[in-house]
Tab-separated table of C-alpha atoms in Angstrom:
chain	number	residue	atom	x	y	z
D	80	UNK	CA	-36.585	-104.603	-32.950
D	81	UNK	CA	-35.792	-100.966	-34.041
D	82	UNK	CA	-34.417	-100.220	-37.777
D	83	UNK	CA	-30.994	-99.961	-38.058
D	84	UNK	CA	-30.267	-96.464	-38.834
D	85	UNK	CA	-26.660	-96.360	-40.040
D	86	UNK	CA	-27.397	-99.001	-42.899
D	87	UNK	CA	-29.763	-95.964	-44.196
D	88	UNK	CA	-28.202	-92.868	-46.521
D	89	UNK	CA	-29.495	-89.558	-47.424
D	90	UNK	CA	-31.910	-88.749	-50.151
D	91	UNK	CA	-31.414	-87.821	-53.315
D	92	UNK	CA	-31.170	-84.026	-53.986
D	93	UNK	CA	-34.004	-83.828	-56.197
D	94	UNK	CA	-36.335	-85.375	-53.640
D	95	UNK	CA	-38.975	-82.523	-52.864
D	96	UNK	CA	-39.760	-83.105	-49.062
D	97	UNK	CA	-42.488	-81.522	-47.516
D	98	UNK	CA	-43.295	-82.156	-43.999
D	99	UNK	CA	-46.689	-80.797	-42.671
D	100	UNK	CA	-46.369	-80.755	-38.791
D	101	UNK	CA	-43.652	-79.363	-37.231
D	102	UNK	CA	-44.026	-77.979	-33.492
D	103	UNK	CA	-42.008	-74.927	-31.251
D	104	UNK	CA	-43.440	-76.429	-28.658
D	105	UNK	CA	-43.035	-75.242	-25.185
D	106	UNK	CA	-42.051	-77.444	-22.587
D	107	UNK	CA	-41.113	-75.368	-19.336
D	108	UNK	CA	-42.055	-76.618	-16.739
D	109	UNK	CA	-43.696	-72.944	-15.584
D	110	UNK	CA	-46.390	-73.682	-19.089
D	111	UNK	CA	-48.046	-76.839	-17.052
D	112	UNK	CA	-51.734	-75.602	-16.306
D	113	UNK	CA	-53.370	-78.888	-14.743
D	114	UNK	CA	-52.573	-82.783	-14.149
D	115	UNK	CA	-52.962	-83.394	-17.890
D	116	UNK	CA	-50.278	-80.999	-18.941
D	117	UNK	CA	-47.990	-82.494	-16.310
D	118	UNK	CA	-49.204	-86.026	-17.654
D	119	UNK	CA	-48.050	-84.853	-21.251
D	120	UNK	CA	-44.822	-83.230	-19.852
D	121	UNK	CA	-43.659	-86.022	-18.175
D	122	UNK	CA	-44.315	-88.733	-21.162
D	123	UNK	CA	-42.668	-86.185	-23.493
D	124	UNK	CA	-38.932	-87.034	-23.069
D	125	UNK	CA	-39.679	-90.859	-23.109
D	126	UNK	CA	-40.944	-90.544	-25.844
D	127	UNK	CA	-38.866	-88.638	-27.500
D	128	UNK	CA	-35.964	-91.052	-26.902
D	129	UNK	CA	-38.200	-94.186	-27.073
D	130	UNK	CA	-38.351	-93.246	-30.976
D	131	UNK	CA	-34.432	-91.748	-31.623
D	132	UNK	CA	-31.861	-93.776	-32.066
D	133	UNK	CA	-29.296	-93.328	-29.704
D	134	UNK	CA	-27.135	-90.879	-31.543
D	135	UNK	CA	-30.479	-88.748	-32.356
D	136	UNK	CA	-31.693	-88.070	-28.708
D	137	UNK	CA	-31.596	-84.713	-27.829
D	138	UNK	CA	-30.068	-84.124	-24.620
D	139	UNK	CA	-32.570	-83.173	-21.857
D	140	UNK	CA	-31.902	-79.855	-20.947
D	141	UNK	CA	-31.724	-79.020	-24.595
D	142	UNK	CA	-34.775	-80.359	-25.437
D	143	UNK	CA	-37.639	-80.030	-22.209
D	144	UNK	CA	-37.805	-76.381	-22.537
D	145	UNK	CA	-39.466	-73.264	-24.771
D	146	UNK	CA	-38.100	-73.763	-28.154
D	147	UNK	CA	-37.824	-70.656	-29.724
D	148	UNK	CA	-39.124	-70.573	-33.892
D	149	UNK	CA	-35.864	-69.668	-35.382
D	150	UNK	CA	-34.296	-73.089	-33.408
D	151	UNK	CA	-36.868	-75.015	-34.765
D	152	UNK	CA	-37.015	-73.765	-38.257
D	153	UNK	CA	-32.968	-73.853	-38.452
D	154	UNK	CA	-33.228	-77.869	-37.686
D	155	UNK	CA	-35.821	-78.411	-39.636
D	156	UNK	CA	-33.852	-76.407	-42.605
D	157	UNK	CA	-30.248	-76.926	-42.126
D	158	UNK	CA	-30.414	-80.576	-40.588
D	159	UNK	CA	-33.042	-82.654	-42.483
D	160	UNK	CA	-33.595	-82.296	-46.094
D	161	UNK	CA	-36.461	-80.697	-45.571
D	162	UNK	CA	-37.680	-78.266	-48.167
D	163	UNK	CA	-40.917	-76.705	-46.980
D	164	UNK	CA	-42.909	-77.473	-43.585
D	165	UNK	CA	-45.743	-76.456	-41.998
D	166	UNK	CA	-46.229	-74.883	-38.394
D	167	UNK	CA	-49.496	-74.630	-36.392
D	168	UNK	CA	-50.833	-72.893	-33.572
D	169	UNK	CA	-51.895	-75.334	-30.999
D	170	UNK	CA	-55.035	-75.049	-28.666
D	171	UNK	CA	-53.942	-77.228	-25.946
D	172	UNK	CA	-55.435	-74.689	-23.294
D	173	UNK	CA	-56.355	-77.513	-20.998
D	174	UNK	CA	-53.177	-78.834	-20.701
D	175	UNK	CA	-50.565	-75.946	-20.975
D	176	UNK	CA	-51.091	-72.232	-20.465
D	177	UNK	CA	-49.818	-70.936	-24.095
D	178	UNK	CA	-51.688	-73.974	-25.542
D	179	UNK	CA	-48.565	-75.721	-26.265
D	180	UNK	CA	-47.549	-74.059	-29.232
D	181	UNK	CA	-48.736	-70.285	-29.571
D	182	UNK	CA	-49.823	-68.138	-32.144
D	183	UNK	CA	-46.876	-65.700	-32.050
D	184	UNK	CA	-44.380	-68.425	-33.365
D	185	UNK	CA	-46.374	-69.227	-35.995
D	186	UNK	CA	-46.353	-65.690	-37.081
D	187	UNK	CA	-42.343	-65.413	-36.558
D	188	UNK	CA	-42.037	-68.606	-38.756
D	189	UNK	CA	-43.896	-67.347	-41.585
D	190	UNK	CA	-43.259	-64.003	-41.760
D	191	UNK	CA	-39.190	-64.553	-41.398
D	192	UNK	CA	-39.232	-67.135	-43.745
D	193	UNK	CA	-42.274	-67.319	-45.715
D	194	UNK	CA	-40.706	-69.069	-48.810
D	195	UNK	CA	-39.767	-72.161	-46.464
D	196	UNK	CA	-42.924	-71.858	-43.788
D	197	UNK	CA	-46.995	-72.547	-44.313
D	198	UNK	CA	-49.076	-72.466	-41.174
D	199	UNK	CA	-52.157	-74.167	-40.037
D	200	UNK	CA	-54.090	-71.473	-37.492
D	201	UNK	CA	-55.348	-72.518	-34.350
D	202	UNK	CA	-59.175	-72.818	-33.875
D	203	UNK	CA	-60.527	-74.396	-30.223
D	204	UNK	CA	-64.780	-75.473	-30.903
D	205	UNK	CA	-64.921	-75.521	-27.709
D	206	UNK	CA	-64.783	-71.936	-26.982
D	207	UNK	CA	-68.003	-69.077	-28.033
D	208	UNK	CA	-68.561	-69.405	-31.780
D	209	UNK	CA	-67.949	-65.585	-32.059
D	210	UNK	CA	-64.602	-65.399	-30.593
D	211	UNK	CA	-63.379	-68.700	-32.227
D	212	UNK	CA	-64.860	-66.982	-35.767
D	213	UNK	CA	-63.216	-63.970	-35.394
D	214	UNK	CA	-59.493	-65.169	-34.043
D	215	UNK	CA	-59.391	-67.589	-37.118
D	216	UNK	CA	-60.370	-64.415	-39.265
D	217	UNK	CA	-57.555	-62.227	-37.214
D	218	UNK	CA	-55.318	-65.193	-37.714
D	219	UNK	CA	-55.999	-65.635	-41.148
D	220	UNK	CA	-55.073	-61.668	-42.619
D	221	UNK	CA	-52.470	-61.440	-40.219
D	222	UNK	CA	-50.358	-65.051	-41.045
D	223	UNK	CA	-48.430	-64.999	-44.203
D	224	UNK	CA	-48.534	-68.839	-46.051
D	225	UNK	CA	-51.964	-69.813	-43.884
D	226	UNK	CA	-53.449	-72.968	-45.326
D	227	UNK	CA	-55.266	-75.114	-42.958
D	228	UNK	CA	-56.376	-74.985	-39.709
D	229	UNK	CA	-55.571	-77.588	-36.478
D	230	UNK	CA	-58.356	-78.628	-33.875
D	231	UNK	CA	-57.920	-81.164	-31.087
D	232	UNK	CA	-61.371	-82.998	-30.025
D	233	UNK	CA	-61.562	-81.626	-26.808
D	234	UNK	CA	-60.881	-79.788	-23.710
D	235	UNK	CA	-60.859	-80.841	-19.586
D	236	UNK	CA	-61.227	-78.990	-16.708
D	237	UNK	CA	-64.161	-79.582	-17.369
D	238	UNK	CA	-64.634	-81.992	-19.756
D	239	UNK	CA	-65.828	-80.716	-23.093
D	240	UNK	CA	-66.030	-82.527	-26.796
D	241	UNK	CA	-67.414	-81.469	-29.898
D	242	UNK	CA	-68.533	-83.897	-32.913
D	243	UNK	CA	-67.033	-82.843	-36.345
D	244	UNK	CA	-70.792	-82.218	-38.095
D	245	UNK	CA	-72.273	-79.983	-35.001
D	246	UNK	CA	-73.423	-76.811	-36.171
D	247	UNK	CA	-70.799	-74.344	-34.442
D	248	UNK	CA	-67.333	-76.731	-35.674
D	249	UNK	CA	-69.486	-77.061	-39.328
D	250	UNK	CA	-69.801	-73.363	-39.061
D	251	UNK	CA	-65.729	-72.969	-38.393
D	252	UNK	CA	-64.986	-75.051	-41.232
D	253	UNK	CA	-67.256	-72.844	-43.279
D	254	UNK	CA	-65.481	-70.205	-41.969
D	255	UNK	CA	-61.997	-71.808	-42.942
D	256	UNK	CA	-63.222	-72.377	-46.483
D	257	UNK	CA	-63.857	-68.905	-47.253
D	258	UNK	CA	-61.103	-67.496	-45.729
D	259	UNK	CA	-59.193	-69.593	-48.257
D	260	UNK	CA	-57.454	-72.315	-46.340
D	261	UNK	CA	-57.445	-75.663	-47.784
D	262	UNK	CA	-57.273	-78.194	-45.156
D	263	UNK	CA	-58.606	-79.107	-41.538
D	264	UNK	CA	-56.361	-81.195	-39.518
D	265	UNK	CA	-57.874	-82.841	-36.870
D	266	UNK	CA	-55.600	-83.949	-34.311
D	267	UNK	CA	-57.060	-88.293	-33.774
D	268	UNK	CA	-55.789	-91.570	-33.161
D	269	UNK	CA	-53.517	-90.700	-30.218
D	270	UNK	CA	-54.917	-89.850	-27.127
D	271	UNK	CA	-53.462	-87.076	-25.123
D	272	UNK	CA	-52.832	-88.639	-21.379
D	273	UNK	CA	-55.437	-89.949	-19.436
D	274	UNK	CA	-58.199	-88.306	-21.260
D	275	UNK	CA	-61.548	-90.233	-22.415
D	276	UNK	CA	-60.908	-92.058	-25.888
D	277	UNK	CA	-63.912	-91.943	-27.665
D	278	UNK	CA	-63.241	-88.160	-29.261
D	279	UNK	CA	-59.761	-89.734	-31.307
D	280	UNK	CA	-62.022	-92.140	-32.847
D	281	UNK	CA	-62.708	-92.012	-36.552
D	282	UNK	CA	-66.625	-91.827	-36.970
D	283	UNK	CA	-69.448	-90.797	-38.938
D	284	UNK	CA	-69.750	-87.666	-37.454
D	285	UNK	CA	-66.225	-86.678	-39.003
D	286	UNK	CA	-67.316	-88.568	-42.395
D	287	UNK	CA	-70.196	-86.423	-42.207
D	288	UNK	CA	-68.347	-83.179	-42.219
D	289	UNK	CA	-66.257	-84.565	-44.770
D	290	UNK	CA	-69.062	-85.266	-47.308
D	291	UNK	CA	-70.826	-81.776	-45.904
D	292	UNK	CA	-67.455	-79.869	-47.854
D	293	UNK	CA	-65.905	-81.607	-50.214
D	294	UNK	CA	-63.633	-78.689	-51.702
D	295	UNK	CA	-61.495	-78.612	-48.512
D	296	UNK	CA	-59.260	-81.539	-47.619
D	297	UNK	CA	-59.943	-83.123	-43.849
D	298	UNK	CA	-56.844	-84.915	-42.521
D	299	UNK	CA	-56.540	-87.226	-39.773
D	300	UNK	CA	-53.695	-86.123	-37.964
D	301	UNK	CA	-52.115	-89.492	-36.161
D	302	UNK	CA	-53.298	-91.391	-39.092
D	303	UNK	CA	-52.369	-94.532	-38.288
D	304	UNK	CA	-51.302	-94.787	-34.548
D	305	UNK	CA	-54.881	-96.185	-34.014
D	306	UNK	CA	-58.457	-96.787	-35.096
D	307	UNK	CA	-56.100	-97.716	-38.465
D	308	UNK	CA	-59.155	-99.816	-40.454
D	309	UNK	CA	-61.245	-96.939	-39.846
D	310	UNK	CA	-58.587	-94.769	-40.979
D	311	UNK	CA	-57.988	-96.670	-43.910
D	312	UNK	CA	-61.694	-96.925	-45.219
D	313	UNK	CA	-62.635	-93.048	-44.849
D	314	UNK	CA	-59.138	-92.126	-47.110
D	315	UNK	CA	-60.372	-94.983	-49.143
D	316	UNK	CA	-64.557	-93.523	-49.335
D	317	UNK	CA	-63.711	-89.875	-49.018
D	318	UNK	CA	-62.023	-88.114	-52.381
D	319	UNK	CA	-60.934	-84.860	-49.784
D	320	UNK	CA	-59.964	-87.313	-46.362
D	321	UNK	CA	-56.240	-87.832	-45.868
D	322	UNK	CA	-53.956	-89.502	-43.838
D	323	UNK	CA	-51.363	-87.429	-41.875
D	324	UNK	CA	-48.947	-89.899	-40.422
D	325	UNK	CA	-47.479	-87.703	-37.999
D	326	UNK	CA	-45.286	-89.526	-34.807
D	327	UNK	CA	-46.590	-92.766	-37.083
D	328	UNK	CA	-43.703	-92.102	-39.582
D	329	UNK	CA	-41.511	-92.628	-35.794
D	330	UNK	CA	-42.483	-96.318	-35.422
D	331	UNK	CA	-40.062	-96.648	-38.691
D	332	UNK	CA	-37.173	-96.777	-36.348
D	333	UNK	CA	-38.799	-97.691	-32.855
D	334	UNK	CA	-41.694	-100.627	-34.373
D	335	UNK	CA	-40.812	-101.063	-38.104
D	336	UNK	CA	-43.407	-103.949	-38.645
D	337	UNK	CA	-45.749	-102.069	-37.053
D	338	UNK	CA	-45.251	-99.052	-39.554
D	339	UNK	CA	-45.608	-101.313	-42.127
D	340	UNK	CA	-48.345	-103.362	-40.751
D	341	UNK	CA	-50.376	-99.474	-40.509
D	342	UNK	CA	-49.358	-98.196	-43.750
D	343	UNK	CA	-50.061	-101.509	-45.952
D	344	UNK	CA	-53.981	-101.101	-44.792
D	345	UNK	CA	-54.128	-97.480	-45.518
D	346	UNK	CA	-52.412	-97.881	-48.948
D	347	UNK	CA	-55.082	-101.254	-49.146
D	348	UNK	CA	-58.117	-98.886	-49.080
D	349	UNK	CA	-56.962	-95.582	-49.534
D	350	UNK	CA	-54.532	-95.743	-52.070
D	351	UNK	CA	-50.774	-94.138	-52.612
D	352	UNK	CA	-52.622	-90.768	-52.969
D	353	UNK	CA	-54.091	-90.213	-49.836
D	354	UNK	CA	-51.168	-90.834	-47.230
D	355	UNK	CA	-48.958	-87.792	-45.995
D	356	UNK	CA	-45.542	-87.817	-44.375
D	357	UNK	CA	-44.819	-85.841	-41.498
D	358	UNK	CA	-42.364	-85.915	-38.782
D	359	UNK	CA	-44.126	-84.284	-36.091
D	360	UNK	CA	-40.500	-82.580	-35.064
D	361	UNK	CA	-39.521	-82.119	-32.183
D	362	UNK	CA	-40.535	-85.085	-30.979
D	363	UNK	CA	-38.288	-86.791	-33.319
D	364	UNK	CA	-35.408	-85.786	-35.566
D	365	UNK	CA	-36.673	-85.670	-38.964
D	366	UNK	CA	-33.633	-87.386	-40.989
D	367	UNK	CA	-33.251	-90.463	-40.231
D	368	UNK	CA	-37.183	-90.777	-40.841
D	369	UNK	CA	-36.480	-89.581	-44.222
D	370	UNK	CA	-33.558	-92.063	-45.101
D	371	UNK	CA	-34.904	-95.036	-43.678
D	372	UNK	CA	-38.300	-94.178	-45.321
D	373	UNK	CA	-36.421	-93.902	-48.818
D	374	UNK	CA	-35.177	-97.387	-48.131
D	375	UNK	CA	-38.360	-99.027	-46.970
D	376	UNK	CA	-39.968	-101.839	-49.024
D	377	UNK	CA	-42.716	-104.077	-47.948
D	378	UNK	CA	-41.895	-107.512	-46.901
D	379	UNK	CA	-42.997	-110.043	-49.062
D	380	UNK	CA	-46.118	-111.205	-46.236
D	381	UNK	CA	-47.301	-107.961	-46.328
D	382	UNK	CA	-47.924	-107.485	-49.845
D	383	UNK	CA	-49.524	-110.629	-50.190
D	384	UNK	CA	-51.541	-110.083	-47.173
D	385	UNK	CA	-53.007	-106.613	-48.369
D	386	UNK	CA	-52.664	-106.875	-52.489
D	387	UNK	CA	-50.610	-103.811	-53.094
D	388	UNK	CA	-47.603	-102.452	-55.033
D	389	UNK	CA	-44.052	-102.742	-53.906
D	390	UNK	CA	-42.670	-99.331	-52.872
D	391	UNK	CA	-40.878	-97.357	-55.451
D	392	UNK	CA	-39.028	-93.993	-55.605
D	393	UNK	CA	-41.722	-92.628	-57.912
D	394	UNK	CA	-44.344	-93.914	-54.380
D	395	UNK	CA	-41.763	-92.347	-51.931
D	396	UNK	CA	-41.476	-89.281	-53.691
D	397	UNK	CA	-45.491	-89.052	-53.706
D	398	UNK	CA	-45.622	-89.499	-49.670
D	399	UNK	CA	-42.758	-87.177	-48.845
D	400	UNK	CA	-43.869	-84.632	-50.946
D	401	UNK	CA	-46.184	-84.980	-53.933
D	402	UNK	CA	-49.407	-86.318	-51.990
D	403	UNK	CA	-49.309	-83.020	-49.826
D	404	UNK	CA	-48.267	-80.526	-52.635
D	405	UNK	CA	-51.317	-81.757	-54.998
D	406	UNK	CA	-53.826	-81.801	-51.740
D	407	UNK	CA	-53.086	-78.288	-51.162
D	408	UNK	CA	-52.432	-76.869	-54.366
D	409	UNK	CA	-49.062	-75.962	-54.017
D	410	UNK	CA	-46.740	-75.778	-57.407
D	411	UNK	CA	-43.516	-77.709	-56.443
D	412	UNK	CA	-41.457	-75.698	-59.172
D	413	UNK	CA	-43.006	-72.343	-58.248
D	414	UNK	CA	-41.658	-73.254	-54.217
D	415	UNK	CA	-38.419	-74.120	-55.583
D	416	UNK	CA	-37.876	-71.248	-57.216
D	417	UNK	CA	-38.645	-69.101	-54.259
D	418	UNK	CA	-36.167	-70.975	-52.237
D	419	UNK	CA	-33.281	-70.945	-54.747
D	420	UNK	CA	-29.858	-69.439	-53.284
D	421	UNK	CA	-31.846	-68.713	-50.015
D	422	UNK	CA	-29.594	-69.111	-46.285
D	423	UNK	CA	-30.887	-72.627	-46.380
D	424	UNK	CA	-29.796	-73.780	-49.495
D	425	UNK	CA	-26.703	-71.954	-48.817
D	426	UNK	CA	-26.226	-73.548	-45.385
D	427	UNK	CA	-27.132	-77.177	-46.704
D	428	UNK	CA	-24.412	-76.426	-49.566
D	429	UNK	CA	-21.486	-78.414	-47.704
D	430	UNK	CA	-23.865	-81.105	-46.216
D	431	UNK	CA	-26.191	-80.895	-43.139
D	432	UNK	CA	-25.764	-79.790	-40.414
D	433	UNK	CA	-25.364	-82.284	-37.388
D	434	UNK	CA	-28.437	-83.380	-35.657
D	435	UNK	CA	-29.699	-81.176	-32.896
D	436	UNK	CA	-26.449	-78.884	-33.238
D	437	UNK	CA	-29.021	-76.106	-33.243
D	438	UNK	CA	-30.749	-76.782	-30.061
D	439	UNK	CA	-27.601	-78.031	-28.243
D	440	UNK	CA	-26.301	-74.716	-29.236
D	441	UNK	CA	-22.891	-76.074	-31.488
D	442	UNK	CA	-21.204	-74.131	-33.442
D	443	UNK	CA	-23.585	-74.693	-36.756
D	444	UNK	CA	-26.114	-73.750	-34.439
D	445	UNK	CA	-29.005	-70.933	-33.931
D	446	UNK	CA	-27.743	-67.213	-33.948
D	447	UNK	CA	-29.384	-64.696	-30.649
């Protein structure tokens, strides 16, 4: 049965969270381009309230629309304890006309708030290898805070995959590498409608690429939603191969064994190190993922039944924050000192902001 959410309190102030997928994504109606896209629109409120507690649901009419960046980045700043997040330009094309989440709020985001914002630019291997080169090139010199890219595995109408160690996605990555990102996210482990399965899969093809560059970090985006074994033994046999356990930090509330279940094998084979926390917001509010996260121990069966540590606050810290700040190189002090006395900080002074009070449009809400 879902966690209970009000027995769960806020973090403590010192707790440097960084969340690396948050979304603007745009869900009028008018953006649908085929069957999939209405497939994805439709399951997207479910969803989202399958996972929120009942006083974290957004209501609908909020919520199933085009979120603008500064609604999303003012929730993600003055609602959730969030210190630093990262946005990416989605390649959806199949699915929704602006590819879900385009390239023009990820360049709002980081170039209104660059000492809060990192972006991952979008790169599609199924398009020409020129054009893909040169947008990620375009992307990268004009995007303040770029540091990884985000592919999904495939595209319909028609149908058309790609294998991580083919020559034109190895030749992206190499591209990524010298442009001076530091990490491919690869969106697996959740399939997107009624869509063939076999691309989400973890395989040697991906551990492959992974070996192929080992000075830029691979994660699997989804880490843990499926295919979790095979998650758990390339984070475990691959120094630069993370898990991103973005929507999988949701089953906290909405499956909590099953969180645990998915985490205890990853932390079996992979280790503390290699595990990333991220909300995937909007779909969910970030908070109450963060308190009942800082809560969370494992049971007693499941340490015994995958022989690791009991959770800690030095462990939490490391998955809400530390994991992702050593993987990409970021200095947590130099980041805090870019954010001191900034609007957010000065906002969060008094305590946060209700949930959703931005995109329901209260009075602690987004400005025009």
């Amino acid at each position: 049965m879902p966690a209970d959410i009000h027995a769960a309190t806020p973090l403590p102030d010192d707790v440097y969270i960084i969340d690396p997928v948050i979304h603007a994504i745009n869900l009028e109606h008018g953006n649908v381009a085929s069957k999939y896209g209405q497939q994805l629109y439709d399951m997207s409120y479910p969803l989202h309230t399958m996972f929120s507690p009942p006083d974290r649901i957004c209501p609908q009419g909020s919520y199933m629309r085009d979120i603008p960046a500064k609604a999303l980045v003012e929730t993600i700043f003055t609602e959730t304890q969030t210190a630093l997040a990262a946005t990416h330009t989605l390649t959806l094309d199949s699915w929704f006309h602006d590819g879900f989440c385009r390239e023009e709020k990820t360049l709002e985001m980081t170039t209104r708030w660059p000492n809060r914002v990192l972006a991952y630019l979008g790169a599609d291997p199924t398009r020409e290898l020129s054009f893909t080169l040169e947008w990620l090139e375009k992307q990268a010199e004009a995007t303040p805070n770029a540091i990884g890219i985000k592919m999904y595995p495939h595209q319909m109408n028609p149908y058309k995959h790609w294998k991580t160690n083919d020559d034109k996605v190895m030749r992206i990555i190499e591209k990524a590498q010298s442009l001076g990102l530091k990490s491919v996210g690869i969106h697996k482990a959740l399939p997107n409608g009624s869509v063939p399965l076999a691309p989400y899969k973890i395989e040697d093809d991906f551990e492959q690429a992974a070996d192929a560059f080992p000075d830029i970090a691979f994660e699997i985006i989804h880490a843990g939603m499926a295919f979790t074994e095979e998650t758990a033994l390339a984070i475990g046999r691959f120094p630069n191969v993370y898990a991103n356990l973005e929507n999988t930090f949701s089953l906290l509330y909405q499956a909590p064994r099953r969180f645990e279940e998915a985490l205890g094998l990853m932390m079996q084979w992979g280790g503390l190190e290699k595990i990333l926390y991220s909300s995937g917001a909007i779909v969910t509010h970030p908070q109450h993922l963060l308190e009942l996260f800082w809560q969370f121990e494992f049971s007693d069966e499941a340490l015994g039944k995958f022989g690791i540590p009991q959770m800690t606050q030095d462990t939490r810290r490391a998955i809400l924050g530390g994991n992702y700040a050593r993987m990409a190189g970021l200095d947590i002090a130099d980041w805090k000192a870019r954010q001191k006395g900034d609007e957010f900080e000065h906002k969060r002074s008094g305590g946060l902001a209700p949930a959703w009070s931005v995109l329901t449009g209260e009075p602690s809400g987004v400005a025009a």
